[in-house]
Coordinates of C-alpha atoms in Angstrom, one line a residue:
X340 CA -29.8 -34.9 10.2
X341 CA -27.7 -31.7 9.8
X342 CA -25.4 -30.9 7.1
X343 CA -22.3 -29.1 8.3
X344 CA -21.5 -26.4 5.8
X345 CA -19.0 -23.8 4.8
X346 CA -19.7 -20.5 6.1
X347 CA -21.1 -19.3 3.2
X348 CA -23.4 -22.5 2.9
X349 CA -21.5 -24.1 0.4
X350 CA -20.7 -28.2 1.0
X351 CA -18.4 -30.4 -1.4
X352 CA -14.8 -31.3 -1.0
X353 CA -14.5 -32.3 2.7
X354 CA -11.0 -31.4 3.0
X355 CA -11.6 -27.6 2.0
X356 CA -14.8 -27.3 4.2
X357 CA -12.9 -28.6 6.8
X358 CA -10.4 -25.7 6.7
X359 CA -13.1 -23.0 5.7
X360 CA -14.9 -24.1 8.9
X361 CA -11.5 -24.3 10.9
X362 CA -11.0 -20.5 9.5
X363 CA -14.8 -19.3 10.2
X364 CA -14.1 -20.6 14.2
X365 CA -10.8 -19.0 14.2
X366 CA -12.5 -16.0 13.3
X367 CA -15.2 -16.3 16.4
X368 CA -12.8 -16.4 18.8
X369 CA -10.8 -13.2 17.3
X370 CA -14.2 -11.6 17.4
X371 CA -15.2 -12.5 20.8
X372 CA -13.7 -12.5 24.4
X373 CA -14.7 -15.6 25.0
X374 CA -16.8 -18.5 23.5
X375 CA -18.6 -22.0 24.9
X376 CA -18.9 -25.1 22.5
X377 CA -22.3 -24.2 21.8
X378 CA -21.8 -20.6 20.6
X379 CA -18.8 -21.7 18.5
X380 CA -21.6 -24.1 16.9
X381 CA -23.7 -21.0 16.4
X382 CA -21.5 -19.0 14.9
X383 CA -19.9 -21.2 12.7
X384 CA -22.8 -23.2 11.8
X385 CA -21.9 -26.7 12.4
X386 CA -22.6 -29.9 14.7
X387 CA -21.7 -30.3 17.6
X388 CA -19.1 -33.5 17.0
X389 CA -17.6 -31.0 14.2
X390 CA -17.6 -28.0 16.4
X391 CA -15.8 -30.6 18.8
X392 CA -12.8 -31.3 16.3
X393 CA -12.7 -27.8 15.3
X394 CA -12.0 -26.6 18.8
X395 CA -9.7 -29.7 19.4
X396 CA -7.6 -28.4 16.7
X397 CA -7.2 -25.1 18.0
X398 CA -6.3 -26.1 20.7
X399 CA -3.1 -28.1 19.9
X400 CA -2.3 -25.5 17.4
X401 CA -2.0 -23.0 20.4
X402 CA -4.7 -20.6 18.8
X403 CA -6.8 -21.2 21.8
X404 CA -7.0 -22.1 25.3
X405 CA -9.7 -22.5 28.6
X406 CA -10.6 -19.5 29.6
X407 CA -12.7 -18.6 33.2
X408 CA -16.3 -17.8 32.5
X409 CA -17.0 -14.2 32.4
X410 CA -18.8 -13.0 35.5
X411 CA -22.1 -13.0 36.0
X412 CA -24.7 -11.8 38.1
X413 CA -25.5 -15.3 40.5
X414 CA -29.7 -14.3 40.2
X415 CA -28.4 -15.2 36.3
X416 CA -26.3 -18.2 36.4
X417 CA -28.0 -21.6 35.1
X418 CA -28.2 -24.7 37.3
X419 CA -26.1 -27.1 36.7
X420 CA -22.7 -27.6 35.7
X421 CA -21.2 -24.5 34.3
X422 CA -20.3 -24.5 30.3
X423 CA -16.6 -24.4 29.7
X424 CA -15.7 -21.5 28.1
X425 CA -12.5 -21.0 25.1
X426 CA -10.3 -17.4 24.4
X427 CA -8.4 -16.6 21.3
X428 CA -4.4 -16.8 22.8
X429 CA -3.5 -13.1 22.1
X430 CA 0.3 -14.2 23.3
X431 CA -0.1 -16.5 20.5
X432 CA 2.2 -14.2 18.4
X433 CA 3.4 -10.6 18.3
X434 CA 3.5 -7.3 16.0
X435 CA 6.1 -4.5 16.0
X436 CA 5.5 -1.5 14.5
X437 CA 8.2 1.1 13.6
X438 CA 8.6 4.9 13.4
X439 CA 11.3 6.2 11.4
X440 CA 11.6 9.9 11.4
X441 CA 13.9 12.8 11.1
X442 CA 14.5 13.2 15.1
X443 CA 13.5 9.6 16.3
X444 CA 13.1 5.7 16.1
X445 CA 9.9 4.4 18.2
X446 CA 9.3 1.0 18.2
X447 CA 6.0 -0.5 20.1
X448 CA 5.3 -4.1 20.1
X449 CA 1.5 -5.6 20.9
X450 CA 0.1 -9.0 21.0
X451 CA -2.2 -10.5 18.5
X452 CA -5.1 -8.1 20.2
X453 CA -3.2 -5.1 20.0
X454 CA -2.7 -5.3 23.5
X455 CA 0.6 -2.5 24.0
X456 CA 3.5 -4.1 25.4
X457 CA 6.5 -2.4 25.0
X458 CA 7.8 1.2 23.9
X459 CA 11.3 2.2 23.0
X460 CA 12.4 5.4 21.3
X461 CA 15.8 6.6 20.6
X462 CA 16.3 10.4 19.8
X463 CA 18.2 10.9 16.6
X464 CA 20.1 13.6 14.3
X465 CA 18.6 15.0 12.1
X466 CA 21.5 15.0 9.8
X467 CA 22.4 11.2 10.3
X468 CA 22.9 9.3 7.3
X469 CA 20.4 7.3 6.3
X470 CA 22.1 3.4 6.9
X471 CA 22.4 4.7 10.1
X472 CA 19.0 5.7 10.9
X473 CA 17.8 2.4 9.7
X474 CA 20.2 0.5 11.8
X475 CA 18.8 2.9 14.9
X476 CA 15.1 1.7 13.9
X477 CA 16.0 -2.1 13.9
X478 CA 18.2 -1.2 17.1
X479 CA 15.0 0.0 18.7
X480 CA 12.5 -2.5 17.1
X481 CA 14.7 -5.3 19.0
X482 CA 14.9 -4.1 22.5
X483 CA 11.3 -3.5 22.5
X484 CA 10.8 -7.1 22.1
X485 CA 13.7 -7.6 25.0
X486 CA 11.6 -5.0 27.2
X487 CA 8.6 -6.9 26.4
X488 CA 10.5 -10.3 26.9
X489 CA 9.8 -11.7 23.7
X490 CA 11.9 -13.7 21.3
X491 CA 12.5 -12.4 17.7
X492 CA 10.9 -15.9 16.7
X493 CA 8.0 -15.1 18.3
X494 CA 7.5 -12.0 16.3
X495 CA 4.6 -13.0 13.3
X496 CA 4.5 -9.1 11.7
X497 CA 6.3 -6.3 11.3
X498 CA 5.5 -2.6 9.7
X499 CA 7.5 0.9 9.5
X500 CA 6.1 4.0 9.2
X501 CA 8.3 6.5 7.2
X502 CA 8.3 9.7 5.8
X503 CA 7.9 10.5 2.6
X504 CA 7.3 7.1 1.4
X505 CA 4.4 5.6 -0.5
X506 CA 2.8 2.3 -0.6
X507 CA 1.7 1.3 -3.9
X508 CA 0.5 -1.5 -5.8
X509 CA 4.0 -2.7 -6.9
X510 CA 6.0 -1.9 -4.1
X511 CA 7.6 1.0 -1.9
X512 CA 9.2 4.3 -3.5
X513 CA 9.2 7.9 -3.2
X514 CA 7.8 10.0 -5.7
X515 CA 10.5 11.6 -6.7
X516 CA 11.5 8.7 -8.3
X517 CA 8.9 9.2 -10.4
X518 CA 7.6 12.1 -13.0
X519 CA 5.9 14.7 -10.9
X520 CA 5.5 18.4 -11.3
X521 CA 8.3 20.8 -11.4
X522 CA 6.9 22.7 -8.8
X523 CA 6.2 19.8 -6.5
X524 CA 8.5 19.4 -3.2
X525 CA 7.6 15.7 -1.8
X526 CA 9.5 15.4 1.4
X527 CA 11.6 12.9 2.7
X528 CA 14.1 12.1 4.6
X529 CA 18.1 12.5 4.0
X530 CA 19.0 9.6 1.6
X531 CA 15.9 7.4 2.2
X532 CA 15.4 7.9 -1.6
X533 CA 19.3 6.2 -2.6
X534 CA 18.0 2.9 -0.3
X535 CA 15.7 0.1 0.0
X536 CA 14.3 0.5 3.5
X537 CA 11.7 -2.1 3.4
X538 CA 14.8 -4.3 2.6
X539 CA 17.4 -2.9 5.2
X540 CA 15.1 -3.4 7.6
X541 CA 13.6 -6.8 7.1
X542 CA 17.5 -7.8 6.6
X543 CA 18.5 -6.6 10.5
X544 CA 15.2 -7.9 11.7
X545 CA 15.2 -11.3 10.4
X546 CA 11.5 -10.7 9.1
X547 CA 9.7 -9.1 6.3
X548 CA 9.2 -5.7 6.6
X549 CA 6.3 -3.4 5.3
X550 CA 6.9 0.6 4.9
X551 CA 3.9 2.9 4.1
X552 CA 3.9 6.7 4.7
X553 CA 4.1 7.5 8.3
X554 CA 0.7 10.3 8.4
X555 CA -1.5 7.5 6.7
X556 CA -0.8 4.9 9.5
X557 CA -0.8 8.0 11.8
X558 CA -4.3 8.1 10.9
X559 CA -5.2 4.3 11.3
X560 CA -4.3 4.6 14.7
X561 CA -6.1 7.2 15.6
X562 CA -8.8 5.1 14.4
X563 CA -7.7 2.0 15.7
X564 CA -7.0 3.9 19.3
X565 CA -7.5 7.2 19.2
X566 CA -10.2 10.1 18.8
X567 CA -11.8 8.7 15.7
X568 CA -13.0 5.6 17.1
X569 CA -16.4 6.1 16.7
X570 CA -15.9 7.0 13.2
X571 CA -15.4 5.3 9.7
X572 CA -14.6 8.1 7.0
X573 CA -12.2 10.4 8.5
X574 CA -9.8 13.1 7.6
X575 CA -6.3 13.1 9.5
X576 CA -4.6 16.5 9.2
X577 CA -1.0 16.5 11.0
X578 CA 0.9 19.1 12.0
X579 CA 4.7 18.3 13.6
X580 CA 7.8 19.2 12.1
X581 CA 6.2 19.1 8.9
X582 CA 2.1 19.1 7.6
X583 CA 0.3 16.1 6.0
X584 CA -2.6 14.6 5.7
X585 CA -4.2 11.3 5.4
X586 CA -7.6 10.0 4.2
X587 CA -9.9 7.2 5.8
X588 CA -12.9 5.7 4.0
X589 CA -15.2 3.4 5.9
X590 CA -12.1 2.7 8.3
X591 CA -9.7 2.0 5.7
X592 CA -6.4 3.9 4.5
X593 CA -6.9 5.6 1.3
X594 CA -4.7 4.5 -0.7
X595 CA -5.0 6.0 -4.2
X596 CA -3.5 4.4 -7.6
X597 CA 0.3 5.5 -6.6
X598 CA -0.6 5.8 -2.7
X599 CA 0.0 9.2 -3.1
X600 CA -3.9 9.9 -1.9
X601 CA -4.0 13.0 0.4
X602 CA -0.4 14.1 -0.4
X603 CA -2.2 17.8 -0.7
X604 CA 1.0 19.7 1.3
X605 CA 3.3 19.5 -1.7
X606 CA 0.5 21.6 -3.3
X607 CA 2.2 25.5 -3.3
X608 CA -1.2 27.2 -3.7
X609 CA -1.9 26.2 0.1
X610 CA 1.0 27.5 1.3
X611 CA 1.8 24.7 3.7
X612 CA 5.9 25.1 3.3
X613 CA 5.8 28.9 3.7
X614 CA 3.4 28.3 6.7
X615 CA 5.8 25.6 8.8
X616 CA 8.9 27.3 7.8
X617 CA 7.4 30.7 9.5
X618 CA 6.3 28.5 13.1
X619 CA 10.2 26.9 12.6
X620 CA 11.5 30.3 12.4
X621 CA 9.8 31.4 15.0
X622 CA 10.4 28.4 17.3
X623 CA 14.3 29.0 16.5
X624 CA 13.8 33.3 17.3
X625 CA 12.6 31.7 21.3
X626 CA 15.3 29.5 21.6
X627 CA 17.9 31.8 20.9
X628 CA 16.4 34.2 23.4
X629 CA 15.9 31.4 26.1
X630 CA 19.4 29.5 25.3
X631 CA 17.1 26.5 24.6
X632 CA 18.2 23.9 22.2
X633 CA 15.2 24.3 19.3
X634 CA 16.0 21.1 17.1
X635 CA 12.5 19.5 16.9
X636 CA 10.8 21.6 19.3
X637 CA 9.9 24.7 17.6
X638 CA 6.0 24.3 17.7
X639 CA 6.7 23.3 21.0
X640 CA 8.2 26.4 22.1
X641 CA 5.7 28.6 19.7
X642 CA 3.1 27.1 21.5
X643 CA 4.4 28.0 24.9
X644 CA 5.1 31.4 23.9
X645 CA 1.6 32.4 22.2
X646 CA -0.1 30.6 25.7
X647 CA 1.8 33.3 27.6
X648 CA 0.1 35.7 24.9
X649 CA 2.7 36.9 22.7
X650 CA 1.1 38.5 20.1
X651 CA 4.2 37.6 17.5
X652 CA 3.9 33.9 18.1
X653 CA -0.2 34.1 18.3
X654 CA 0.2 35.2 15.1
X655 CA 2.1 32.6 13.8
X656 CA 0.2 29.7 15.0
X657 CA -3.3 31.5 13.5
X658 CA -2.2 32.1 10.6
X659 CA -0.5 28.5 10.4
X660 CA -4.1 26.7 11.8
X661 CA -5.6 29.0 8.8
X662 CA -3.4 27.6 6.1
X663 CA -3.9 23.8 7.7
X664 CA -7.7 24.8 7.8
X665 CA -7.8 25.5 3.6
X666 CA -5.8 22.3 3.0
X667 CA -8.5 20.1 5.3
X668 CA -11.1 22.1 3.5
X669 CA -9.8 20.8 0.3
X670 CA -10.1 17.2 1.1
X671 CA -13.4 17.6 3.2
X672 CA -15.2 19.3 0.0
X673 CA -13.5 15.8 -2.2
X674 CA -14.6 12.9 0.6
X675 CA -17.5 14.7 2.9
X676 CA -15.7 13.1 6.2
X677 CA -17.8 12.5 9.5
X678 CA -14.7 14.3 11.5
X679 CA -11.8 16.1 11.0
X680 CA -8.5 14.6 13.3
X681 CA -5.8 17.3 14.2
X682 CA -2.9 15.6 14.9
X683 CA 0.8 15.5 15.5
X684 CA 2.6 17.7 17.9
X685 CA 0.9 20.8 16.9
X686 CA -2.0 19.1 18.1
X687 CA -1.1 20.1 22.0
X688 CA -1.5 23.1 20.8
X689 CA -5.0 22.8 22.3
X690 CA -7.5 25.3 21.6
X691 CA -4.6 28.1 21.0
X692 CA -4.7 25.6 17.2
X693 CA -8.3 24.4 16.9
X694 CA -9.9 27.3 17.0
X695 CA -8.6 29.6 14.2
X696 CA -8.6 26.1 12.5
X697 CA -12.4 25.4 13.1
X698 CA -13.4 29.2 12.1
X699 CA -11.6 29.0 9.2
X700 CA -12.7 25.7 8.0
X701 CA -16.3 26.9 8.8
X702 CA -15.7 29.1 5.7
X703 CA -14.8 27.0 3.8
X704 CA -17.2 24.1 3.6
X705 CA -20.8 23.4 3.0
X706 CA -21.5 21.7 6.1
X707 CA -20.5 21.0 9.8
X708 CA -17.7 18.8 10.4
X709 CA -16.9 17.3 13.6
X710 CA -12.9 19.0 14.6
X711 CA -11.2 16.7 17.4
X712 CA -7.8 16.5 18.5
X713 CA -5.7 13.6 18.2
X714 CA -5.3 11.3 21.9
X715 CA -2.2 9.5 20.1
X716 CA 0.4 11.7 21.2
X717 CA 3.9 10.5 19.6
X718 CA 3.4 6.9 19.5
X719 CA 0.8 7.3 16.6
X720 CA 2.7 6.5 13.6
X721 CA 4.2 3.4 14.9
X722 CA 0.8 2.1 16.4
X723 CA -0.4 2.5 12.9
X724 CA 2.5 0.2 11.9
X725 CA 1.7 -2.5 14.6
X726 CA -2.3 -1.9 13.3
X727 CA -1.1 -2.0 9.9
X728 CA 1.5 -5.7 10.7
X729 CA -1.7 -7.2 12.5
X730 CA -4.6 -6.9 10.3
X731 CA -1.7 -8.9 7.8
X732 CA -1.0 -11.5 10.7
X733 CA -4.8 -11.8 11.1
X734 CA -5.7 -12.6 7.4
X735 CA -3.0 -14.7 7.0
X736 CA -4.0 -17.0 9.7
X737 CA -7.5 -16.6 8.2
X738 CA -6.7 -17.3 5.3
X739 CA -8.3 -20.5 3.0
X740 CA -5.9 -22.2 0.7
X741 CA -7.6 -23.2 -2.3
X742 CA -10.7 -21.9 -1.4

């Protein structure tokens, strides 16, 4: 006769292998589409009358539900009555993920499979104060669940992605609230550092809150979603209204002791502020001669400008994709990447961007890198926050106590 076992093979206390087991068939079902009775057994490792009670329990927790068999050719199909087959209820909870920056609030909201739901964005100034901008996140975060019809209680995680801020071990700050060098310029955003964000914002939400920096959850989305799917150590270079960087390592967001790891742009040697305030100035020189409004959209216009072969604003993005180039160059001689991720606005740029970027990085390294553009467009940084909420959702509801 069998033994049923922990995952790990262990046996003992029946009451703890009972919820180690319950945890390892939760798992099963996140991992798979769909599962019969006997491939829960296999995966977990149990008998059947266990794998019976372990499903039963799902079940009335709401975990899991009956599912339709996927379809199969008929030349394939056994005889006999079909096996019942189980899914993992996605709709069994919800994520938000946040976007606070210095022109908008984006809030997406995704099921437990990171299935998109709802978007909302509000534009904002970028002189508002910073209560206010908090209050237009959490504005933002909410009617996303409305769109999506969704009750806050249903909401199990939420994250924010903000600039300027760090994640560290014992909590969120900015680095300026810390010693740094006297030449360093960290940005962030008006008042952000006079605040507690992560503490406004899980007051007007009802829920706790997480806030990491927005260009490393930028980068776990494009993971997650995006162009670096296929890849697990990754560089994320991005380019909007400011340039940052982010670092992946086997799929996971570099943190660094102070979560300051790929912060290279406050670095003057690269030249990164000079660089961005040149494309601004630019951007601004367009509007005025078009009577466009340039707040947030001077890449944008630069961009148009240098497609229509202007040599001033060709120029201006080369030399920027140069100086983006030396700063990806940097991290890509520290963590040998498989792939390079341009992203953020400037990313559109299309060729007009990766080009001078990829000559100039060719340079600069010691061997090929793989150069793609981001897919993401603007929702990156708060997909990173919904990625970011659910793989804490996730854990927690596989999580062991007293194991």
């Amino acid at each position: 006769m069998s033994q049923d076992r922990a995952p790990d093979g262990r046996t003992g206390d029946s009451s703890l292998l009972r919820r180690l087991n319950l945890s390892a068939a939760l798992g099963a079902f996140l991992a798979a589409e769909s599962l019969t009775l006997r491939e829960l057994r296999a995966v977990v490792g149990v008998s059947r009358p266990t794998a019976e009670d372990l499903l039963a329990e799902l079940l009335t927790e709401g975990r899991v539900e009956e599912t339709s068999a996927p379809r199969t050719p008929s030349s394939t199909r056994a005889a006999g009555r079909p096996a019942r087959h189980f899914r993992f209820r996605a709709e069994s909870g919800y994520v938000a993920g946040l976007d606070i920056g210095a022109h908008k609030a984006l809030a997406v909201v995704t099921d437990l499979r990171g299935n998109l739901l709802a978007t909302h964005r509000v534009s904002l100034d970028p002189a508002l104060p910073a209560p206010d901008r908090v209050r237009a996140a959490i504005d933002a975060a909410r009617a996303s669940w409305s769109q999506a019809r969704i009750a806050a209680s249903d909401i199990t995680g939420v994250a924010c992605g903000v600039t300027g801020a760090l994640r560290a071990g014992e909590g969120v700050h900015d680095v300026r609230e810390g010693p740094v060098g006297s030449a360093l310029a960290p940005y962030s955003l008006p008042g952000f550092t006079e605040i507690d964000v992560a503490g406004e914002l899980s007051a007007g939400l009802g829920r706790p809150v997480a806030v990491a920096n927005d260009v490393k959850l930028a980068a776990l989305a494009e993971h997650w979603k995006g162009a670096a799917r296929d890849y697990r150590d990754i560089v994320y270079m991005f380019a909007g209204h400011r340039a940052g960087a982010g670092v992946l390592i086997d799929g996971q967001v570099h943190q660094g002791r102070h979560g300051a790891a790929g912060e290279i742009g406050v670095f003057p040697a690269l030249g990164w502020a000079p660089a961005m305030e040149r494309l601004h100035a630019r951007g601004r020189e367009l509007a005025a001669e078009t009577a466009v409004l340039a707040s947030g959209r001077e890449g944008e216009l630069v961009i148009a400008s240098a497609a229509r072969q202007d040599p001033e604003s060709l120029d201006v993005l080369i030399e920027f994709a140069e100086v983006l180039a030396r700063g990806a160059a940097v991290l890509a001689l520290a963590v040998d990447p498989e792939v390079i991720v341009l992203g953020g606005g400037m990313s559109r740029g299309g060729a007009i961007i990766a080009e001078p970027f990829r000559r100039e990085l060719a340079k600069l390294t010691l061997v090929p890198i793989d150069v793609v553009s981001s897919t993401m467009g603007a929702d990156s940084v708060a997909l990173g926050a919904a990625r970011m909420a659910l793989d804490t959702v996730v854990a927690e509801l596989l999580a062991v106590p007293g194991s």
